[in-house]
Structures are given as structure tokens and as C-alpha cells.
């Protein structure tokens, strides 16, 4: 699986990998992460969040802090809405992405957006209601709009729309996917429709793409394009003339978060779900620790890796004990099968604070989508 992250620095040197979500009207931060960083929180400034299942969740407040892109000097003072339940530490919204031209400038995108190839990563999906940016194009030869969702990990089509168009839907068990929303509620897709033709613009202006869409009942948009497709086609820069971006000042913004649950088996227990979350948060932490250690001096890196390896070993012991307690054969955790976490820690280079080529590599990430209201 491929993920796209924006290496960033918050406050006085806190390194993180942010999600750039072109469908989020505001910037967001996980509440626990803001508390961990010691940021000042305005608990009176709250908003209602409607997650993909329709349930409303109230944000925990807002915080303001300095932000800069990694390896760039310019800092920005940003306001973040705090989400009590969110797997991403930091989410950059559309206004900031547009202002900094992070996606629309090819140079900025190449410099700021980093792609990682990971194994067994949950897919996630972000969407921002009717005011969300969308591309004009042809959907199997018929004019229509498709949501431009840089936070979506999969292509999605609304079930009613798919049936109205007569698209065949493969509904077998192997074609259905378990979606997990921001509040940990779940829903199942109806199946997949294969080989739908998409073309940017009115026709004859771009290549025709044959796409496979996950079918979701009552999806928040008829057609939703994923991050991989948008970035592979350079859509934000090459086809920006077909991008409808109603960036109004309406306070009724929607920010959905949906995660594809790869533990989909129809009999998942709450303990197994907790274990899956435990593995994910550990992967996030390992990625953050790798970033932090990479900016230390060679001598400090050696000590830091000794401490981190001891912590990882203790975590693995706890994970194994939990798996054994669930009366199921222990399965290798993502932490042990991922190409990043299965490798040995890097050896500090002899010059400067950079790591050698044996850097542990990418870390696992999830993507979410919410609708903020």
C-alpha cells in the first residue's frame, strides 16, 4: 500500500508526519497528541463533528502553534481543531494547502509530500460534504463530478448512483470491505464495481482511466477519487482548470473519517479491535521516534536507539501476551512484518546527524475521514 505524508515540524522542534487533506476545511489535531506536546488548549472553542456513520462528536477545543514544513525555514501560526478520536496526529486542511500551494505546485509537491510503500496498511478515506472540491469530468461517458479527496485511500462510489448508472456490482464476501469510522463505529461496503471509465474535463482533454470503485450505501458523494490516483495523475496541477473549489465561508463544514478495517472477518471481538488499535499506535510512535532520532547527533543516536529498542522489545512482549490471551494463534504484528519495523535500527553516519542508508524506512499510517459541522 502507498501512503502520502507531509514531514513537518510543530512548535519548538516536534517532528511529525502530517496528512494533507484537501477535503478538510480546517486543520485538525488529535487531542492526546496536543496534550502530549504540552500545547495550550482553548476548551471553549468547540465544534460538532459528524462522523461517517452519522453520529455527532464534539471536538475537544482548539490549539494554536507554529508549523513549518520539514527542511524549510518559513513558519506559520496555525489553529488546529482537536479531535478526541483520530488516528492522525496532524491533519492539514484545504485552506492551508491551497495557500502554500503544496499540491498545486509540482515543485512544492515533490519537496513536501513524501510517498511511502508499506505492507498491510489499513485504508482510510476523507471527505468534506457539498462544499468539498471536486473535479469535472466524464464518468463512463456521462458528465459528472468526482470528489478530489487527497485523504481517501480507496476509490468510492455511492450505491444508489452506481445502480442508477447500471454499473454491475460484485457483491461476494471477498468484494466487501469493513469500514471503520472516526468514532470506531463500522459499516460494510456493498461490493465493488470494476472497470468504470473516468476522464478529467469535458472529453478528449485527458487520458481515460479504468477504475475499480468500492460501493458504499449512502456515501457522501457519488464518486470519490483516492489519493494514489490523484497524485499519480498530478491532478491538482495538471487538471486544476477542471477543479471546482467552492471555498466559501460557510461554517457548516463536513469532515468524514472512514477507515477500511483489514481485520474484516465478521467475527472480530472487541479485544481484537483493541489489539489492532494498539498495533497501529505503536507503528505511529515508532515512526515518530525514528524521525526524532534522525535529528540527533551520531553519539546521541546510539543512546537513543538503545532506549528505543528496549521499549520496542517490551512492547512486543506485551503484544504476544495479549494475543495468547485471546485464545487465537499469535499472528505476526504489523510491527514485525512491516519493512520498517522488521529491520534493525540504522547505524548513525559518521558525518552530521543523518542516518546511514539502512534507515528503518517507512512507518505505517492510517487515514481517516470525518465531516466537520
Tab-separated table of N, CA and C in Angstrom, residues 38-151:
chain	number	residue	atom	x	y	z
A	38	UNK	N	2.179	19.409	25.172
A	38	UNK	CA	2.078	20.500	26.133
A	38	UNK	C	1.526	21.777	25.539
A	39	UNK	N	0.718	21.668	24.488
A	39	UNK	CA	0.164	22.853	23.839
A	39	UNK	C	-0.983	23.425	24.663
A	40	UNK	N	-1.133	24.743	24.606
A	40	UNK	CA	-2.235	25.406	25.299
A	40	UNK	C	-3.534	25.142	24.539
A	41	UNK	N	-4.569	24.706	25.252
A	41	UNK	CA	-5.825	24.317	24.611
A	41	UNK	C	-6.954	25.234	25.061
A	42	UNK	N	-7.698	25.745	24.095
A	42	UNK	CA	-8.893	26.534	24.376
A	42	UNK	C	-10.087	25.583	24.392
A	43	UNK	N	-10.523	25.192	25.566
A	43	UNK	CA	-11.594	24.210	25.700
A	43	UNK	C	-12.971	24.799	25.386
A	44	UNK	N	-13.067	26.127	25.275
A	44	UNK	CA	-14.350	26.758	24.987
A	44	UNK	C	-14.654	26.792	23.495
A	45	UNK	N	-13.641	26.649	22.671
A	45	UNK	CA	-13.797	26.746	21.213
A	45	UNK	C	-14.019	25.347	20.643
A	46	UNK	N	-15.267	24.918	20.612
A	46	UNK	CA	-15.582	23.562	20.165
A	46	UNK	C	-16.508	23.581	18.951
A	47	UNK	N	-16.569	22.463	18.259
A	47	UNK	CA	-17.449	22.291	17.103
A	47	UNK	C	-18.021	20.883	17.134
A	48	UNK	N	-19.109	20.691	16.415
A	48	UNK	CA	-19.696	19.357	16.287
A	48	UNK	C	-19.136	18.661	15.058
A	49	UNK	N	-18.706	17.435	15.262
A	49	UNK	CA	-18.183	16.621	14.169
A	49	UNK	C	-19.178	15.503	13.881
A	50	UNK	N	-19.597	15.397	12.634
A	50	UNK	CA	-20.467	14.305	12.215
A	50	UNK	C	-19.605	13.276	11.506
A	51	UNK	N	-19.431	12.115	12.125
A	51	UNK	CA	-18.600	11.075	11.517
A	51	UNK	C	-19.397	10.365	10.436
A	52	UNK	N	-18.723	9.502	9.697
A	52	UNK	CA	-19.333	8.871	8.538
A	52	UNK	C	-20.572	8.063	8.846
A	53	UNK	N	-20.726	7.596	10.087
A	53	UNK	CA	-21.905	6.824	10.474
A	53	UNK	C	-23.096	7.717	10.776
A	54	UNK	N	-22.881	9.039	10.790
A	54	UNK	CA	-23.951	9.980	11.090
A	54	UNK	C	-23.955	10.457	12.530
A	55	UNK	N	-23.145	9.858	13.371
A	55	UNK	CA	-23.077	10.239	14.774
A	55	UNK	C	-22.303	11.541	14.942
A	56	UNK	N	-22.784	12.398	15.857
A	56	UNK	CA	-22.104	13.657	16.132
A	56	UNK	C	-21.113	13.491	17.283
A	57	UNK	N	-19.940	14.033	17.088
A	57	UNK	CA	-18.908	14.046	18.121
A	57	UNK	C	-18.457	15.486	18.298
A	58	UNK	N	-18.299	15.908	19.523
A	58	UNK	CA	-17.872	17.279	19.792
A	58	UNK	C	-16.359	17.342	19.904
A	59	UNK	N	-15.763	18.290	19.195
A	59	UNK	CA	-14.316	18.462	19.282
A	59	UNK	C	-13.948	18.917	20.687
A	60	UNK	N	-12.703	18.695	21.051
A	60	UNK	CA	-12.265	18.962	22.421
A	60	UNK	C	-11.754	20.379	22.615
A	61	UNK	N	-11.798	21.191	21.581
A	61	UNK	CA	-11.289	22.552	21.671
A	61	UNK	C	-10.371	22.865	20.510
A	62	UNK	N	-9.575	23.897	20.670
A	62	UNK	CA	-8.612	24.283	19.637
A	62	UNK	C	-7.269	24.606	20.277
A	63	UNK	N	-6.251	24.575	19.462
A	63	UNK	CA	-4.920	24.977	19.910
A	63	UNK	C	-4.223	25.696	18.777
A	64	UNK	N	-3.336	26.595	19.107
A	64	UNK	CA	-2.563	27.320	18.109
A	64	UNK	C	-1.078	27.078	18.362
A	65	UNK	N	-0.363	26.824	17.296
A	65	UNK	CA	1.072	26.565	17.418
A	65	UNK	C	1.764	26.891	16.112
A	66	UNK	N	3.076	27.012	16.160
A	66	UNK	CA	3.848	27.251	14.946
A	66	UNK	C	3.988	25.954	14.160
A	67	UNK	N	3.970	26.093	12.865
A	67	UNK	CA	4.112	24.950	11.965
A	67	UNK	C	5.061	25.333	10.842
A	68	UNK	N	5.906	24.378	10.466
A	68	UNK	CA	6.713	24.574	9.258
A	68	UNK	C	6.935	23.225	8.592
A	69	UNK	N	7.130	23.280	7.277
A	69	UNK	CA	7.465	22.071	6.547
A	69	UNK	C	8.909	21.690	6.871
A	70	UNK	N	9.147	20.407	7.021
A	70	UNK	CA	10.496	19.945	7.320
A	70	UNK	C	11.456	20.405	6.223
A	71	UNK	N	12.640	20.831	6.613
A	71	UNK	CA	13.685	21.301	5.705
A	71	UNK	C	13.351	22.643	5.064
A	72	UNK	N	12.338	23.348	5.587
A	72	UNK	CA	12.046	24.711	5.154
A	72	UNK	C	12.118	25.622	6.371
A	73	UNK	N	12.460	26.879	6.159
A	73	UNK	CA	12.669	27.802	7.267
A	73	UNK	C	11.424	28.591	7.657
A	74	UNK	N	10.519	28.809	6.720
A	74	UNK	CA	9.358	29.649	6.992
A	74	UNK	C	8.393	28.949	7.927
A	75	UNK	N	7.943	29.681	8.957
A	75	UNK	CA	6.991	29.135	9.921
A	75	UNK	C	5.633	29.809	9.761
A	76	UNK	N	4.582	29.075	10.118
A	76	UNK	CA	3.218	29.578	10.045
A	76	UNK	C	2.553	29.358	11.400
A	77	UNK	N	1.759	30.322	11.820
A	77	UNK	CA	0.984	30.160	13.044
A	77	UNK	C	-0.370	29.579	12.656
A	78	UNK	N	-0.623	28.337	13.065
A	78	UNK	CA	-1.831	27.639	12.641
A	78	UNK	C	-2.735	27.300	13.824
A	79	UNK	N	-4.020	27.315	13.539
A	79	UNK	CA	-5.029	26.906	14.512
A	79	UNK	C	-5.494	25.498	14.157
A	80	UNK	N	-5.538	24.631	15.150
A	80	UNK	CA	-5.964	23.249	14.950
A	80	UNK	C	-7.195	22.949	15.809
A	81	UNK	N	-8.193	22.306	15.213
A	81	UNK	CA	-9.330	21.784	15.964
A	81	UNK	C	-8.937	20.407	16.496
A	82	UNK	N	-9.242	20.156	17.752
A	82	UNK	CA	-8.812	18.916	18.394
A	82	UNK	C	-9.900	17.853	18.320
A	83	UNK	N	-9.521	16.681	17.819
A	83	UNK	CA	-10.436	15.553	17.707
A	83	UNK	C	-10.123	14.532	18.798
A	84	UNK	N	-11.104	14.172	19.615
A	84	UNK	CA	-10.845	13.204	20.685
A	84	UNK	C	-10.551	11.810	20.162
A	85	UNK	N	-10.990	11.498	18.948
A	85	UNK	CA	-10.744	10.175	18.380
A	85	UNK	C	-10.281	10.338	16.947
A	86	UNK	N	-8.997	10.215	16.737
A	86	UNK	CA	-8.436	10.380	15.397
A	86	UNK	C	-7.081	9.692	15.356
A	87	UNK	N	-6.840	8.869	14.341
A	87	UNK	CA	-5.580	8.132	14.269
A	87	UNK	C	-4.442	8.963	13.712
A	88	UNK	N	-4.756	10.127	13.151
A	88	UNK	CA	-3.703	11.007	12.661
A	88	UNK	C	-3.393	12.053	13.710
A	89	UNK	N	-2.123	12.273	13.952
A	89	UNK	CA	-1.748	13.319	14.888
A	89	UNK	C	-2.067	14.698	14.345
A	90	UNK	N	-1.757	14.931	13.071
A	90	UNK	CA	-1.928	16.255	12.466
A	90	UNK	C	-2.546	16.113	11.080
A	91	UNK	N	-3.565	16.919	10.812
A	91	UNK	CA	-4.216	16.957	9.500
A	91	UNK	C	-4.230	18.397	9.020
A	92	UNK	N	-3.644	18.640	7.869
A	92	UNK	CA	-3.616	19.976	7.281
A	92	UNK	C	-4.802	20.131	6.341
A	93	UNK	N	-5.574	21.195	6.534
A	93	UNK	CA	-6.783	21.397	5.761
A	93	UNK	C	-6.554	22.089	4.433
A	94	UNK	N	-7.647	22.202	3.672
A	94	UNK	CA	-7.580	22.713	2.314
A	94	UNK	C	-7.053	24.140	2.234
A	95	UNK	N	-7.511	25.023	3.126
A	95	UNK	CA	-7.103	26.429	3.044
A	95	UNK	C	-5.590	26.578	3.126
A	96	UNK	N	-4.983	25.857	4.067
A	96	UNK	CA	-3.533	25.965	4.222
A	96	UNK	C	-2.806	25.321	3.047
A	97	UNK	N	-3.307	24.187	2.574
A	97	UNK	CA	-2.679	23.521	1.433
A	97	UNK	C	-2.742	24.404	0.195
A	98	UNK	N	-3.884	25.085	0.013
A	98	UNK	CA	-4.015	25.991	-1.130
A	98	UNK	C	-3.084	27.187	-0.989
A	99	UNK	N	-3.056	27.774	0.212
A	99	UNK	CA	-2.236	28.965	0.445
A	99	UNK	C	-0.758	28.683	0.189
A	100	UNK	N	-0.296	27.528	0.597
A	100	UNK	CA	1.119	27.173	0.427
A	100	UNK	C	1.393	26.468	-0.896
A	101	UNK	N	0.347	26.233	-1.693
A	101	UNK	CA	0.464	25.570	-2.991
A	101	UNK	C	1.214	24.228	-2.861
A	102	UNK	N	0.892	23.510	-1.819
A	102	UNK	CA	1.583	22.247	-1.552
A	102	UNK	C	1.257	21.176	-2.580
A	103	UNK	N	0.034	21.159	-3.087
A	103	UNK	CA	-0.347	20.185	-4.112
A	103	UNK	C	-0.321	20.764	-5.515
A	104	UNK	N	-0.670	22.047	-5.651
A	104	UNK	CA	-0.835	22.630	-6.987
A	104	UNK	C	0.485	22.969	-7.657
A	105	UNK	N	1.545	23.189	-6.882
A	105	UNK	CA	2.875	23.437	-7.442
A	105	UNK	C	3.649	22.123	-7.476
A	106	UNK	N	4.075	21.722	-8.659
A	106	UNK	CA	4.783	20.453	-8.788
A	106	UNK	C	6.050	20.447	-7.938
A	107	UNK	N	6.761	21.573	-7.906
A	107	UNK	CA	7.977	21.656	-7.107
A	107	UNK	C	7.696	21.485	-5.628
A	108	UNK	N	6.663	22.168	-5.134
A	108	UNK	CA	6.302	22.040	-3.724
A	108	UNK	C	5.865	20.622	-3.386
A	109	UNK	N	5.093	20.022	-4.265
A	109	UNK	CA	4.612	18.661	-4.015
A	109	UNK	C	5.775	17.680	-3.928
A	110	UNK	N	6.714	17.787	-4.867
A	110	UNK	CA	7.851	16.873	-4.859
A	110	UNK	C	8.712	17.063	-3.614
A	111	UNK	N	8.796	18.308	-3.138
A	111	UNK	CA	9.644	18.597	-1.990
A	111	UNK	C	8.962	18.262	-0.664
A	112	UNK	N	7.657	18.471	-0.580
A	112	UNK	CA	6.970	18.368	0.701
A	112	UNK	C	6.221	17.060	0.925
A	113	UNK	N	5.683	16.477	-0.133
A	113	UNK	CA	4.862	15.270	0.014
A	113	UNK	C	5.726	14.042	-0.224
A	114	UNK	N	5.832	13.204	0.764
A	114	UNK	CA	6.678	12.017	0.687
A	114	UNK	C	5.813	10.759	0.591
A	115	UNK	N	6.167	9.911	-0.342
A	115	UNK	CA	5.440	8.657	-0.528
A	115	UNK	C	6.173	7.524	0.173
A	116	UNK	N	5.409	6.688	0.833
A	116	UNK	CA	5.968	5.513	1.487
A	116	UNK	C	5.206	4.280	1.006
A	117	UNK	N	5.918	3.197	0.807
A	117	UNK	CA	5.301	1.936	0.415
A	117	UNK	C	5.336	1.012	1.620
A	118	UNK	N	4.158	0.634	2.104
A	118	UNK	CA	4.055	-0.145	3.321
A	118	UNK	C	3.303	-1.440	3.072
A	119	UNK	N	3.491	-2.393	3.969
A	119	UNK	CA	2.780	-3.668	3.896
A	119	UNK	C	1.592	-3.667	4.849
A	120	UNK	N	0.483	-4.222	4.410
A	120	UNK	CA	-0.685	-4.477	5.265
A	120	UNK	C	-1.166	-3.235	5.987
A	121	UNK	N	-1.330	-2.149	5.247
A	121	UNK	CA	-1.803	-0.911	5.853
A	121	UNK	C	-3.308	-0.779	5.676
A	122	UNK	N	-4.008	-0.375	6.725
A	122	UNK	CA	-5.428	-0.101	6.603
A	122	UNK	C	-5.627	1.087	5.675
A	123	UNK	N	-6.706	1.032	4.890
A	123	UNK	CA	-7.016	2.147	4.011
A	123	UNK	C	-7.954	3.101	4.736
A	124	UNK	N	-7.850	4.374	4.409
A	124	UNK	CA	-8.671	5.384	5.043
A	124	UNK	C	-9.230	6.327	4.004
A	125	UNK	N	-10.152	7.155	4.454
A	125	UNK	CA	-10.938	7.871	3.479
A	125	UNK	C	-11.468	9.170	4.060
A	126	UNK	N	-11.146	10.301	3.436
A	126	UNK	CA	-11.595	11.600	3.931
A	126	UNK	C	-12.501	12.277	2.924
A	127	UNK	N	-13.479	12.998	3.465
A	127	UNK	CA	-14.439	13.655	2.582
A	127	UNK	C	-15.054	14.863	3.267
A	128	UNK	N	-15.320	15.905	2.520
A	128	UNK	CA	-15.857	17.153	3.069
A	128	UNK	C	-17.087	17.602	2.301
A	129	UNK	N	-18.244	17.122	2.611
A	129	UNK	CA	-19.555	17.481	2.110
A	129	UNK	C	-19.678	18.218	0.802
A	130	UNK	N	-20.769	18.957	0.656
A	130	UNK	CA	-21.099	19.589	-0.610
A	130	UNK	C	-20.150	20.717	-0.961
A	131	UNK	N	-19.493	21.296	0.012
A	131	UNK	CA	-18.567	22.379	-0.285
A	131	UNK	C	-17.178	21.864	-0.638
A	132	UNK	N	-17.024	20.550	-0.688
A	132	UNK	CA	-15.709	19.965	-0.949
A	132	UNK	C	-15.304	20.175	-2.403
A	133	UNK	N	-14.010	20.285	-2.664
A	133	UNK	CA	-13.533	20.451	-4.044
A	133	UNK	C	-13.777	19.192	-4.854
A	134	UNK	N	-14.103	19.358	-6.110
A	134	UNK	CA	-14.398	18.220	-6.972
A	134	UNK	C	-13.949	18.516	-8.395
A	135	UNK	N	-13.620	17.471	-9.107
A	135	UNK	CA	-13.207	17.592	-10.499
A	135	UNK	C	-14.401	17.353	-11.418
A	136	UNK	N	-14.496	18.183	-12.453
A	136	UNK	CA	-15.458	17.929	-13.517
A	136	UNK	C	-14.857	16.904	-14.466
A	137	UNK	N	-15.685	16.002	-14.947
A	137	UNK	CA	-15.170	15.005	-15.865
A	137	UNK	C	-16.269	14.157	-16.445
A	138	UNK	N	-15.880	13.056	-17.039
A	138	UNK	CA	-16.818	12.097	-17.612
A	138	UNK	C	-16.739	10.797	-16.822
A	139	UNK	N	-17.895	10.329	-16.346
A	139	UNK	CA	-17.983	9.068	-15.626
A	139	UNK	C	-18.635	8.064	-16.561
A	140	UNK	N	-17.820	7.225	-17.160
A	140	UNK	CA	-18.288	6.268	-18.163
A	140	UNK	C	-19.049	6.990	-19.273
A	141	UNK	N	-18.458	8.104	-19.712
A	141	UNK	CA	-19.005	8.846	-20.840
A	141	UNK	C	-20.062	9.865	-20.508
A	142	UNK	N	-20.498	9.928	-19.259
A	142	UNK	CA	-21.546	10.862	-18.844
A	142	UNK	C	-20.927	11.954	-17.973
A	143	UNK	N	-21.210	13.251	-18.261
A	143	UNK	CA	-20.653	14.332	-17.447
A	143	UNK	C	-21.032	14.175	-15.979
A	144	UNK	N	-20.073	14.416	-15.113
A	144	UNK	CA	-20.320	14.320	-13.680
A	144	UNK	C	-19.130	14.841	-12.903
A	145	UNK	N	-19.314	14.982	-11.601
A	145	UNK	CA	-18.255	15.468	-10.719
A	145	UNK	C	-17.719	14.330	-9.860
A	146	UNK	N	-16.443	14.418	-9.535
A	146	UNK	CA	-15.813	13.442	-8.636
A	146	UNK	C	-15.073	14.200	-7.544
A	147	UNK	N	-15.281	13.792	-6.319
A	147	UNK	CA	-14.645	14.455	-5.189
A	147	UNK	C	-13.134	14.314	-5.265
A	148	UNK	N	-12.424	15.407	-5.047
A	148	UNK	CA	-10.959	15.403	-5.082
A	148	UNK	C	-10.437	15.221	-3.665
A	149	UNK	N	-10.385	13.990	-3.203
A	149	UNK	CA	-10.080	13.715	-1.800
A	149	UNK	C	-8.676	13.166	-1.617
A	150	UNK	N	-7.749	14.030	-1.289
A	150	UNK	CA	-6.361	13.605	-1.088
A	150	UNK	C	-6.189	12.770	0.167
A	151	UNK	N	-7.224	12.671	0.986
A	151	UNK	CA	-7.148	11.848	2.182
A	151	UNK	C	-7.772	10.486	2.014
